[in-house]
XYZ file of C-alpha atoms in Angstrom:
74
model
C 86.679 102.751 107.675
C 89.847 101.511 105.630
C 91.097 98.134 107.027
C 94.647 99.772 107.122
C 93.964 103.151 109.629
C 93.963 102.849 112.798
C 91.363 103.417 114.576
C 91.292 106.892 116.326
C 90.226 108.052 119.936
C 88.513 111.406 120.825
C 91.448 112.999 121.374
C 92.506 112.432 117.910
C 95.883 109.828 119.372
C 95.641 106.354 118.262
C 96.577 103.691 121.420
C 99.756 103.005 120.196
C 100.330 107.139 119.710
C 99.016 107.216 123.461
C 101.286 104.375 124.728
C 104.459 106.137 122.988
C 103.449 109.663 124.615
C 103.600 108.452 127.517
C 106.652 106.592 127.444
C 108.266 109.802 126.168
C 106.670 111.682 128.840
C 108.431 109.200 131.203
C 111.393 110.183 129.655
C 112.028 107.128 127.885
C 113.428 106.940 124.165
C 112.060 104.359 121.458
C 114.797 101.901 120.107
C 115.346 98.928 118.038
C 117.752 96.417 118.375
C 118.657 93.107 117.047
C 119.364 90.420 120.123
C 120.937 87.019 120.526
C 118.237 84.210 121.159
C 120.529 83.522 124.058
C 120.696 86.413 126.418
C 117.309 88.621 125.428
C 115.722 87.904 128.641
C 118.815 88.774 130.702
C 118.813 92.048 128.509
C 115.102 92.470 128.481
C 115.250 92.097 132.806
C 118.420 94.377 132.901
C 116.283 97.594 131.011
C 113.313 97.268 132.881
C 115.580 97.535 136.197
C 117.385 100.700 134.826
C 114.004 102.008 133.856
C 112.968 101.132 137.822
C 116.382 102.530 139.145
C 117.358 105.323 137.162
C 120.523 106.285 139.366
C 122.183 102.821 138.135
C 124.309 102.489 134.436
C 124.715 98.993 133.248
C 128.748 99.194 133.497
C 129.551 95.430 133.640
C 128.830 92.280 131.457
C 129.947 88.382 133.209
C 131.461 85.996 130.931
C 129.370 82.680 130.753
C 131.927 80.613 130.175
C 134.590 81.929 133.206
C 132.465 84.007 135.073
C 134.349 86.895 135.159
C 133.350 90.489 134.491
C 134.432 93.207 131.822
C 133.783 96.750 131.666
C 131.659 97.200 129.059
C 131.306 101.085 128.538
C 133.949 103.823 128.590
């Protein structure tokens, strides 16, 4: 086997080709995006409860520094 292919399951889907069916499947989409250091937790918590609560849209972001909110989508 070639140290570069993956290795492949019966059904011909590598785990990573699985993993990404079934995310799609779920409905999800695959997307990349660059982060700051300082708030990719915050981010990382706020998709995984819009992937839990699918009726809710992330609408508002809070200032650090005052605390206040702004809309952040039209």
């Amino acid at each position: 086997m070639d140290k570069k292919s993956a290795p492949v399951t019966g059904d011909g889907l590598t785990r990573n080709q699985r993993y990404e069916l079934t995310m799609k499947n779920r409905g999800l989409s695959k997307r990349t995006l660059w982060l700051p250091d300082r708030c990719e937790c915050e981010i990382k918590q706020m998709v995984e409860f819009l992937i839990e609560n699918p009726d809710f849209i992330p609408a508002m972001a809070r200032d650090l520094k005052t605390g206040r909110l702004k809309k952040c989508i039209d």
